[in-house]
XYZ file of C-alpha atoms in Angstrom:
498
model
C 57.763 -21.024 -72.152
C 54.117 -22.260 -72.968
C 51.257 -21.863 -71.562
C 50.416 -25.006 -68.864
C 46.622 -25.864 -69.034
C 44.995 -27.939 -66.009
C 43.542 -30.360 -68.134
C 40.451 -32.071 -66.054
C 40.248 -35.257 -68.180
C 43.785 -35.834 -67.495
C 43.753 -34.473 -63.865
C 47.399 -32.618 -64.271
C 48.637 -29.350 -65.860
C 49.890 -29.952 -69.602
C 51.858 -27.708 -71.975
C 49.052 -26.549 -74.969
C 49.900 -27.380 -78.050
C 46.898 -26.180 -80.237
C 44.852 -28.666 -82.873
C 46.325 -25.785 -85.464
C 49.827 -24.109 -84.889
C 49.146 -20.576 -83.896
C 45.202 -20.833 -83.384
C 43.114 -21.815 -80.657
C 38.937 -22.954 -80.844
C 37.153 -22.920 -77.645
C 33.666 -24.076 -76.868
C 32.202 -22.596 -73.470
C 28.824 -23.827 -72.145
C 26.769 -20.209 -71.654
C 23.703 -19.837 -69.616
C 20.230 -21.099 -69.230
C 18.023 -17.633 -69.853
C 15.592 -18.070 -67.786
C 16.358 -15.439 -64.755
C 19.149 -12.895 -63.983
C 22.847 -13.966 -63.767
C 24.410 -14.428 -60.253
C 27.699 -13.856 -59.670
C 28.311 -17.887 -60.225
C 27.585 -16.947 -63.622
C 30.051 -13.779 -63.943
C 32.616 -15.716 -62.691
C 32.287 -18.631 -65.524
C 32.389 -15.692 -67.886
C 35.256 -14.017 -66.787
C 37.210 -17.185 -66.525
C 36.917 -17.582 -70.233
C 37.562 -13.870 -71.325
C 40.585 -13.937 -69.375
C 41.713 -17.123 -71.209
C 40.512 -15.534 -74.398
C 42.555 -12.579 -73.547
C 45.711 -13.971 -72.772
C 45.897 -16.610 -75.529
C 45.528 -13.057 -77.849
C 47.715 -11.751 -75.829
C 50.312 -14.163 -76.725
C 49.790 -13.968 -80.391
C 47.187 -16.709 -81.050
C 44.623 -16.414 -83.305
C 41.420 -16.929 -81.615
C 38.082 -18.638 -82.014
C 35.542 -18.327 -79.021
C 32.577 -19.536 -78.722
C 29.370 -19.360 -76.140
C 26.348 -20.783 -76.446
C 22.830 -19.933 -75.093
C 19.961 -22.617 -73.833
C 17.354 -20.542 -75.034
C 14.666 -23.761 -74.611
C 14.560 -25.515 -71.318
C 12.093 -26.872 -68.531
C 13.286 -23.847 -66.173
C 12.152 -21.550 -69.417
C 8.949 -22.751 -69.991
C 7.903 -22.904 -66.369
C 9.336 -19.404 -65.763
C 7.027 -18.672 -69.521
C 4.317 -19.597 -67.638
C 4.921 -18.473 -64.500
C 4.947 -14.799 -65.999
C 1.804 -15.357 -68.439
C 4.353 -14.037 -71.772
C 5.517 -16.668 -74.655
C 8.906 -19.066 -73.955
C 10.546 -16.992 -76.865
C 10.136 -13.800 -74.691
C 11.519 -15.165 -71.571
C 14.553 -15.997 -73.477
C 14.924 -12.486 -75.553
C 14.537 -11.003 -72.340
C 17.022 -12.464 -70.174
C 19.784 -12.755 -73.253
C 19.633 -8.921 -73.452
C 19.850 -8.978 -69.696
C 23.107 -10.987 -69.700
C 24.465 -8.613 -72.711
C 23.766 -5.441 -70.303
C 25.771 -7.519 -67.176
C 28.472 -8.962 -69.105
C 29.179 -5.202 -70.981
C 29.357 -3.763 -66.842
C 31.901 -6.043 -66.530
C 33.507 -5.641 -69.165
C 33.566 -9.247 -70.539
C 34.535 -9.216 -74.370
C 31.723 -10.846 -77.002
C 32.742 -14.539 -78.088
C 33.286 -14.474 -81.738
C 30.047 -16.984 -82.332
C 27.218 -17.116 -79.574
C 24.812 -19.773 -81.057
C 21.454 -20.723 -79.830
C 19.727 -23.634 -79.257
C 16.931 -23.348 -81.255
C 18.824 -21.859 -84.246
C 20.300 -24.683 -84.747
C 17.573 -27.756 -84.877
C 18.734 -29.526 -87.955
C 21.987 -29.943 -86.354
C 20.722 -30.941 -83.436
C 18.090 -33.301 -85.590
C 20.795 -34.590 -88.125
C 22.644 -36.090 -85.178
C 20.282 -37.763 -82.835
C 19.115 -39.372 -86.249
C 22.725 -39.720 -86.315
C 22.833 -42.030 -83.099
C 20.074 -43.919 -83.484
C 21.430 -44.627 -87.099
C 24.313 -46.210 -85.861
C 23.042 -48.015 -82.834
C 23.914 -45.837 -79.792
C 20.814 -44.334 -79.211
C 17.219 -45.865 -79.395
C 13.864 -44.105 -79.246
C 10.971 -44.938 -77.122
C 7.194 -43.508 -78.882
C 8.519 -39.888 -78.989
C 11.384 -39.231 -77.058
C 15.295 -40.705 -77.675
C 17.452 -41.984 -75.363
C 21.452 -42.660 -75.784
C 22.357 -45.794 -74.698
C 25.639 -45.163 -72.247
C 26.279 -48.962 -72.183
C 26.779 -48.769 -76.116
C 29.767 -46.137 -74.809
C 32.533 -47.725 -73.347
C 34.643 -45.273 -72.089
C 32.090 -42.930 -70.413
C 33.164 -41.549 -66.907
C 36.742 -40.749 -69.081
C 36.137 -36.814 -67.267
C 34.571 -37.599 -64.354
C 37.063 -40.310 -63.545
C 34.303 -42.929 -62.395
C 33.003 -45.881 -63.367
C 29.410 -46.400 -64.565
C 28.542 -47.465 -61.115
C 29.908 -45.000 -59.112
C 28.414 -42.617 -61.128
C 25.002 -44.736 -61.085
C 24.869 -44.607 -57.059
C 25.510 -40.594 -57.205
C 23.818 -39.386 -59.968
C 20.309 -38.071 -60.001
C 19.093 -39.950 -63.291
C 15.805 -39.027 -65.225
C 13.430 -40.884 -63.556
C 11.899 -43.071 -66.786
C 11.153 -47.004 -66.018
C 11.103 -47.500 -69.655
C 14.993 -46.805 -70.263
C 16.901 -49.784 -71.415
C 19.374 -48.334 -68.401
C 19.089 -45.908 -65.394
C 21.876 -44.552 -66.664
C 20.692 -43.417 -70.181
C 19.746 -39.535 -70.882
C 17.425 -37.898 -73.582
C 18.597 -37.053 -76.855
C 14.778 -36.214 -77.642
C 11.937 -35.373 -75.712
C 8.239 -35.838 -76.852
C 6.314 -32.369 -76.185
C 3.823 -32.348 -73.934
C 0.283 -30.147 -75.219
C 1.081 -26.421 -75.072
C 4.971 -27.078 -74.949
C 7.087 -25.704 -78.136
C 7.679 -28.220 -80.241
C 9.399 -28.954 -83.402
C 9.440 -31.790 -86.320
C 11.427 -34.931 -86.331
C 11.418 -38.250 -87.373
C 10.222 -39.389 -83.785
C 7.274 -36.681 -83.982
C 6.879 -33.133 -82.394
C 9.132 -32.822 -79.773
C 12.459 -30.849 -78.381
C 16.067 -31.573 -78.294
C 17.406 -32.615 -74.486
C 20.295 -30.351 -72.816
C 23.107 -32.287 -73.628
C 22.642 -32.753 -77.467
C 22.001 -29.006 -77.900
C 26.029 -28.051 -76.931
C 27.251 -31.115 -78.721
C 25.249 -30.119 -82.157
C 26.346 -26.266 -81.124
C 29.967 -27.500 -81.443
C 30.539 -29.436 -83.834
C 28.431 -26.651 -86.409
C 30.878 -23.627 -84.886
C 34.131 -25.470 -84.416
C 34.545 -29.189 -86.133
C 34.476 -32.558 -84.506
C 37.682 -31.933 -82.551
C 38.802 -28.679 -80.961
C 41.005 -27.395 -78.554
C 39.486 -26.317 -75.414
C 35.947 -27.008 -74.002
C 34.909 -24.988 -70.995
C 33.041 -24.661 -68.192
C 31.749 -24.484 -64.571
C 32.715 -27.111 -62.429
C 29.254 -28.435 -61.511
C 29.088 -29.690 -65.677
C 31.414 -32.389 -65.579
C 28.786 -34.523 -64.818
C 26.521 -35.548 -66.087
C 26.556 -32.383 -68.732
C 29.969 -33.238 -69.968
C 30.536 -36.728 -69.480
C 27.424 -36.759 -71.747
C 28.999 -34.135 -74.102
C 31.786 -36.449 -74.771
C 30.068 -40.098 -75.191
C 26.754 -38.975 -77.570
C 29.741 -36.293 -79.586
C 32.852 -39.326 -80.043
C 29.769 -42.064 -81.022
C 28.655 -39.501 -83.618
C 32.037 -38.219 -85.080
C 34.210 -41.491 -84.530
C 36.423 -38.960 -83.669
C 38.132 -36.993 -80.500
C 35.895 -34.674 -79.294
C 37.667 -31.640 -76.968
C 41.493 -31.825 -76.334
C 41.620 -30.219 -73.228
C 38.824 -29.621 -70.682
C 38.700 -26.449 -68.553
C 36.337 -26.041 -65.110
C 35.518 -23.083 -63.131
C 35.144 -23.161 -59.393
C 32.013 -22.075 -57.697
C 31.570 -19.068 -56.029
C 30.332 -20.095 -52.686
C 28.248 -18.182 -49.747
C 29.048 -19.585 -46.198
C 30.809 -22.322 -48.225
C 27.795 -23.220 -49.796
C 27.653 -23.277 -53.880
C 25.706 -19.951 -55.040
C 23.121 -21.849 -56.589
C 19.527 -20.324 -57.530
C 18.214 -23.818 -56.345
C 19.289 -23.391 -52.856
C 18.522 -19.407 -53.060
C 21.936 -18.152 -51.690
C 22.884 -16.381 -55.038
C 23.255 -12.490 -55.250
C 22.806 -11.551 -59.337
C 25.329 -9.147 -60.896
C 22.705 -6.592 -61.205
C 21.645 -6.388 -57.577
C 25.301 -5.826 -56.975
C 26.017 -3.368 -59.294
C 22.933 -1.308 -58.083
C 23.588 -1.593 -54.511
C 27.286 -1.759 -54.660
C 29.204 0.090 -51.770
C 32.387 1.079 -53.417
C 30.595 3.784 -56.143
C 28.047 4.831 -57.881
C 29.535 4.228 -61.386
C 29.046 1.124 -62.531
C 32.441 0.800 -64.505
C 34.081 1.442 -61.004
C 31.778 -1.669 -59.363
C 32.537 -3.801 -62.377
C 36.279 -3.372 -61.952
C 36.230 -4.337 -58.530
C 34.434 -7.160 -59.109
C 36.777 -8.144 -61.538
C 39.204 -7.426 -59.364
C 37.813 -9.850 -56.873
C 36.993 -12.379 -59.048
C 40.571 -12.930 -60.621
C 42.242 -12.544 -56.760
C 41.736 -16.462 -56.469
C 42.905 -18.715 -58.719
C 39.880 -19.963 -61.528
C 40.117 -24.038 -60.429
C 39.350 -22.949 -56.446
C 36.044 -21.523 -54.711
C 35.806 -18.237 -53.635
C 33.636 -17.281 -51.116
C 31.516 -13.664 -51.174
C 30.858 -11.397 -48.545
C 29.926 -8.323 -48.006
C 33.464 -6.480 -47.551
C 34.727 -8.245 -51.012
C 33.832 -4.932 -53.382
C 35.507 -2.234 -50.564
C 38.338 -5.139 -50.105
C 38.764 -5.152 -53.989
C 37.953 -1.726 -54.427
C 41.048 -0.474 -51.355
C 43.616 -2.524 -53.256
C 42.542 -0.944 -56.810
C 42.921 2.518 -54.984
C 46.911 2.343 -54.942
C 47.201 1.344 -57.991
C 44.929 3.926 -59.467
C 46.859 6.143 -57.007
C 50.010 5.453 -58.474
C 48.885 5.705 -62.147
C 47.768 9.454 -61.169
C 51.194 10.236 -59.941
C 52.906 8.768 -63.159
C 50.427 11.367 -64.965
C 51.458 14.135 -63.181
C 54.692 16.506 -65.271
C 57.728 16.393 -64.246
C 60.764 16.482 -66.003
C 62.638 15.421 -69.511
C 65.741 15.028 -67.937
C 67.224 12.001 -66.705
C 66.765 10.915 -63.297
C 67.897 9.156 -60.616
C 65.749 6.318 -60.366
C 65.122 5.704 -64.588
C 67.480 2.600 -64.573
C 66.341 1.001 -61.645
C 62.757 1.550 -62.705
C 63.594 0.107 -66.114
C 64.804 -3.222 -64.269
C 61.865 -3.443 -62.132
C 59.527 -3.120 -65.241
C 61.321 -6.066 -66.630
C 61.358 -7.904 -63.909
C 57.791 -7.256 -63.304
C 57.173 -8.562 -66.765
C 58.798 -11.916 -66.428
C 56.599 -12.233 -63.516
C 53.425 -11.675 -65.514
C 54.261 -13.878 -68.546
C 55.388 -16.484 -65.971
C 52.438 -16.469 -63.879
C 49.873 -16.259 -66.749
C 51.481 -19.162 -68.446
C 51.044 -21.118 -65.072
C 47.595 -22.277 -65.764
C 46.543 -18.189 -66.022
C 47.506 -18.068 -61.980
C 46.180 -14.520 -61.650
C 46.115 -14.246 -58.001
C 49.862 -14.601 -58.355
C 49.496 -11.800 -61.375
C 47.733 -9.174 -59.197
C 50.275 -9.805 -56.773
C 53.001 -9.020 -58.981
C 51.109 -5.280 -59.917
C 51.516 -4.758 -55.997
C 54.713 -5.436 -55.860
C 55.115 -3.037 -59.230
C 53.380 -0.397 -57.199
C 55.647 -0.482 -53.971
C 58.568 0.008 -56.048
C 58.123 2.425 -58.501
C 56.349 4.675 -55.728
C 59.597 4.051 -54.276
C 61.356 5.214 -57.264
C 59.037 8.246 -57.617
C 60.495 9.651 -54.218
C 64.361 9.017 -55.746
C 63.053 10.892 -58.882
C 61.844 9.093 -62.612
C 61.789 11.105 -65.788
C 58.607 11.869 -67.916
C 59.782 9.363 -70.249
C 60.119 6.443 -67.610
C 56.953 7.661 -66.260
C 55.268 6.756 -69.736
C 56.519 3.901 -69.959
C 55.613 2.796 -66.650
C 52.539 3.768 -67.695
C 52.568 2.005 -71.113
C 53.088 -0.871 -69.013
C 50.372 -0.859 -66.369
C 48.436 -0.197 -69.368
C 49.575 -3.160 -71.612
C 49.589 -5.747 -68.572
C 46.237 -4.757 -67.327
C 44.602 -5.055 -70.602
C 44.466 -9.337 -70.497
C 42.880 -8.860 -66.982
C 40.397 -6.263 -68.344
C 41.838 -4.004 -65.331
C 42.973 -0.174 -64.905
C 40.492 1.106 -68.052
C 39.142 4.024 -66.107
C 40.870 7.666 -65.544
C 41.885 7.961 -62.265
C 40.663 11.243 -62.232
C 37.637 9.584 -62.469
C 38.071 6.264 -60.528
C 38.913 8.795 -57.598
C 35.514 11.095 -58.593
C 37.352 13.916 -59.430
C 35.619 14.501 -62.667
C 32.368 12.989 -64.113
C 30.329 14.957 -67.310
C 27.143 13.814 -66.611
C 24.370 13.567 -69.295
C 20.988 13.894 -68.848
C 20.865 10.696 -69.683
C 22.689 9.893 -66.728
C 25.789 8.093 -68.605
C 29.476 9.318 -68.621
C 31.278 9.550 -71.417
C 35.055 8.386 -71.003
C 36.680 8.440 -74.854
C 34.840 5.284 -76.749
C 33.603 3.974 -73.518
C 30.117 4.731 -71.218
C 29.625 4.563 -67.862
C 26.579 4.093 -66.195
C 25.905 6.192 -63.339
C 23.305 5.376 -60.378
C 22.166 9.123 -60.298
C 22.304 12.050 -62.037
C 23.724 13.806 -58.815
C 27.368 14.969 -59.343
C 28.581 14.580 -56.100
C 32.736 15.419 -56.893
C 31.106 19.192 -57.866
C 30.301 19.518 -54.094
C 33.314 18.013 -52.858
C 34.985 20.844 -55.142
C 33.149 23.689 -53.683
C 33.958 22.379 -50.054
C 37.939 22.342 -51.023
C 37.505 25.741 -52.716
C 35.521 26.867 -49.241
C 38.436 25.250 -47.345
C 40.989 26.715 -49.451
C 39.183 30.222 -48.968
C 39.470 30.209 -45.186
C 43.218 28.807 -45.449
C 43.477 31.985 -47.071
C 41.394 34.146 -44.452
C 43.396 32.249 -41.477
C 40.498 30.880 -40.570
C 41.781 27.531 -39.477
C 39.264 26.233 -37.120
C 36.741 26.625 -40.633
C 39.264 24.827 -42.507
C 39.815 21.662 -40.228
C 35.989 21.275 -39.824
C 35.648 20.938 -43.816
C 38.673 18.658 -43.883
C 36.800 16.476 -40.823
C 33.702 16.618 -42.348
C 34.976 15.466 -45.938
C 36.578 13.043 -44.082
C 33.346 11.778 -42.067
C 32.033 10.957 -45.835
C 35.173 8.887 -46.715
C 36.770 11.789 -48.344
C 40.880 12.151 -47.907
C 42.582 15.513 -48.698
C 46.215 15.499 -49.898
C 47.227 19.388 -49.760
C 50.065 19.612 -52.488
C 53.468 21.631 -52.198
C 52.440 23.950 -54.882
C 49.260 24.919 -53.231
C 46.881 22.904 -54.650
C 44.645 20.082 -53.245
C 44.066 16.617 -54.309
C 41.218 14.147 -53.151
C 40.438 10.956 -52.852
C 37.941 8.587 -51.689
């Protein structure tokens, strides 16, 4: 089957068939580093590495890139707001997006260009434009002439007037055409600046992704992604000043992202309803590991399909993080011995696994529906635990494992031991990181808290042994007063979880 792609030029879901046989480009507009992520932002991101992931997944051979706008108005004033140089806001919030993205686990494109690394692209084709009669230049700055365009609104799906009467243009009296966006901008004294034909001056937004994408991935490509809120003008501008360059197609498919909405408002730094990833990952209530948070939030992300809004509050990390508990709950039982010997339950459980994987591929395929996927590792869950009580072998158990394993791996889920997820065991540092084979986790505090709750189960277990029961229960109700569940075991030992 192959894998259907809601296509937003096209408004319908269309088989892909890559520019290449067997390889797939893919241009994503990245952030503006200026401030923090929000979670608007994570959610863009994660859309992408999922789609990454899956097209690797299913054998392609990738090529992924993400761009940074590391020169902007919102940089500058933010430069000057905080008395440092325009370069240093930039550095600064680019290594702040590397530390967020690596909580979450969100894999490195294979190219992340920036802006200003690439001015005599960005140079060669406004000069480009204006050569050929689409763009025109007024004293310093260049404008592209939209009327020189004919099919722009092609994404949008609007005429020149609609968009016109709902667009908030640059206000400029000297434009041949409301209508008509910078290529170029003129630099005002004390603004960085850089040669051109036109004078000093800096490339607009649009140009910067166009130049960006045809350097990294040719005139045509496959995919071209985004959040929602770029189709236009961002885009719709992509596409006119990119096809009146090349003469040729520019994306084959367009992708959008959703918002992530508060109170079914966009999370927007404009309207100051965002939360950033950091200030949930420092404050989140579901752990103090941040591998744990940025599961869940992972989790929560991918529980609604990437085209629709999802809307935060403040039970979505315990929501995400009580539905990632069976899971990780099963996955510890599948650990556990048990025997080589066939069992009773090893060909059902070998039916459900492949019925379970028809399921994935199906729903991945399905313009990557992974609402519909997480729903299918629930319905994995009830059965084998099912199974478990009728009695798997150690070899079905592996591969059961093998599979949660393998199928988790496109969704970036299930990484962490449950031995760990549950905070049974954490080797703290003094650096305050946890080492988990290859991988670190940051932790909040240097406080080993599942230490304690060992030393209260080895106190309970003690006056078990002493017949002290009334001792025993009040341990059991105060572990449990902290969130802490006790599952005594038939051969005598205690398991806990949160």
């Amino acid at each position: 089957m192959p894998i259907l792609l809601y296509n937003s030029q096209t408004r319908k879901k269309e088989a892909f068939t890559p520019l290449v046989p067997g390889k797939v480009s893919m241009y994503v507009c990245g952030v503006t580093v200026y401030d923090d992520c929000h979670l608007g932002h994570a959610r863009s991101a994660l859309t992408f590495d999922i789609i990454r992931r899956y097209f690797e997944f299913s054998g392609y051979e990738m090529r992924y890139v993400r761009n940074f706008t590391d020169i902007d108005d919102k940089i500058i004033n933010r430069a000057e707001k905080d008395g440092i140089a325009w370069d240093e806001i930039s550095e600064r919030y680019i290594q702040n997006f590397y530390r967020d993205m690596g909580a979450l686990s969100i894999t490195k494109p294979h190219e992340e260009p920036r802006a200003t690394e690439h001015m005599p692209d960005i140079l060669r084709m406004v000069e480009g434009l204006v050569n050929k009669g689409t763009a025109y230049q007024l004293e310093g700055d260049v404008y592209f002439s939209v009327k020189k365009f004919p099919a722009y609104g092609q994404l949008s799906g609007k005429n020149l007037e609609e968009l016109q009467a709902g667009a908030r243009v640059e206000v400029d009296t000297r434009k041949q055409d409301p209508m008509d966006f910078a290529l170029w901008k003129a630099s005002k004294p004390g603004e960085p600046a850089w040669d051109s034909p036109w004078g000093q001056g800096r490339p607009g937004w649009h140009i910067e992704c166009s130049a960006m994408s045809v350097a990294a991935l040719g005139p045509t490509f496959d995919i071209h992604g985004g959040g929602k809120d770029l189709i236009f003008p961002h885009h719709e501008n992509e596409i006119a000043q990119s096809c009146a360059y090349t003469g040729k197609e520019f994306a084959r498919y367009w992708v959008h992202n959703g918002f992530v909405t508060v109170d079914k408002e966009k999370m927007s730094k404009s309207l100051g309803n965002f939360f950033t990833i950091r200030e949930i990952l420092d404050k989140s209530p579901v752990s103090d590991l941040e591998a744990i948070t940025g599961e869940c939030l992972r989790y929560y992300l991918l529980s609604t399909h990437y085209r629709s809004d999802l809307n935060w509050s403040e039970q979505s990390l315990p929501e995400a993080k009580a539905a990632m508990d069976g899971i990780y709950g099963l996955i510890h039982r599948l650990e556990e011995a048990g025997s080589q010997e066939t069992k009773a339950g090893d060909k059902d459980c070998e039916e459900v696994l492949k019925q379970f994987s028809n399921k994935f591929h199906g729903s991945m395929d399905d313009d990557f529906n992974t609402p519909k996927v997480l729903g299918a590792f629930h319905e994995l869950r009830g059965e084998i635990n099912k199974l478990l009580a009728k009695g798997i072998s150690d070899k079905i158990k592996g591969k059961t494992l093998e599979n949660f394993r393998k199928f988790g791996d496109p969704l970036g889920l299930f990484k962490i031991l449950p031995d760990i997820w549950f905070g049974k065991r954490t080797q703290i540092a003094p650096s305050g990181k946890v080492s988990i084979g290859e991988s670190v986790i940051v932790k909040k505090n240097s406080m080993d808290e599942s230490e304690i709750i060992e030393q209260k189960i080895q106190a309970r277990n003690e006056a078990r042994a002493k017949k002290d029961f009334a001792s025993a229960d009040s341990i059991r109700q105060e572990l449990a007063d902290q969130g802490i569940i006790l599952e005594d075991r038939p051969d005598g030992t205690t398991r806990w979880k949160r």
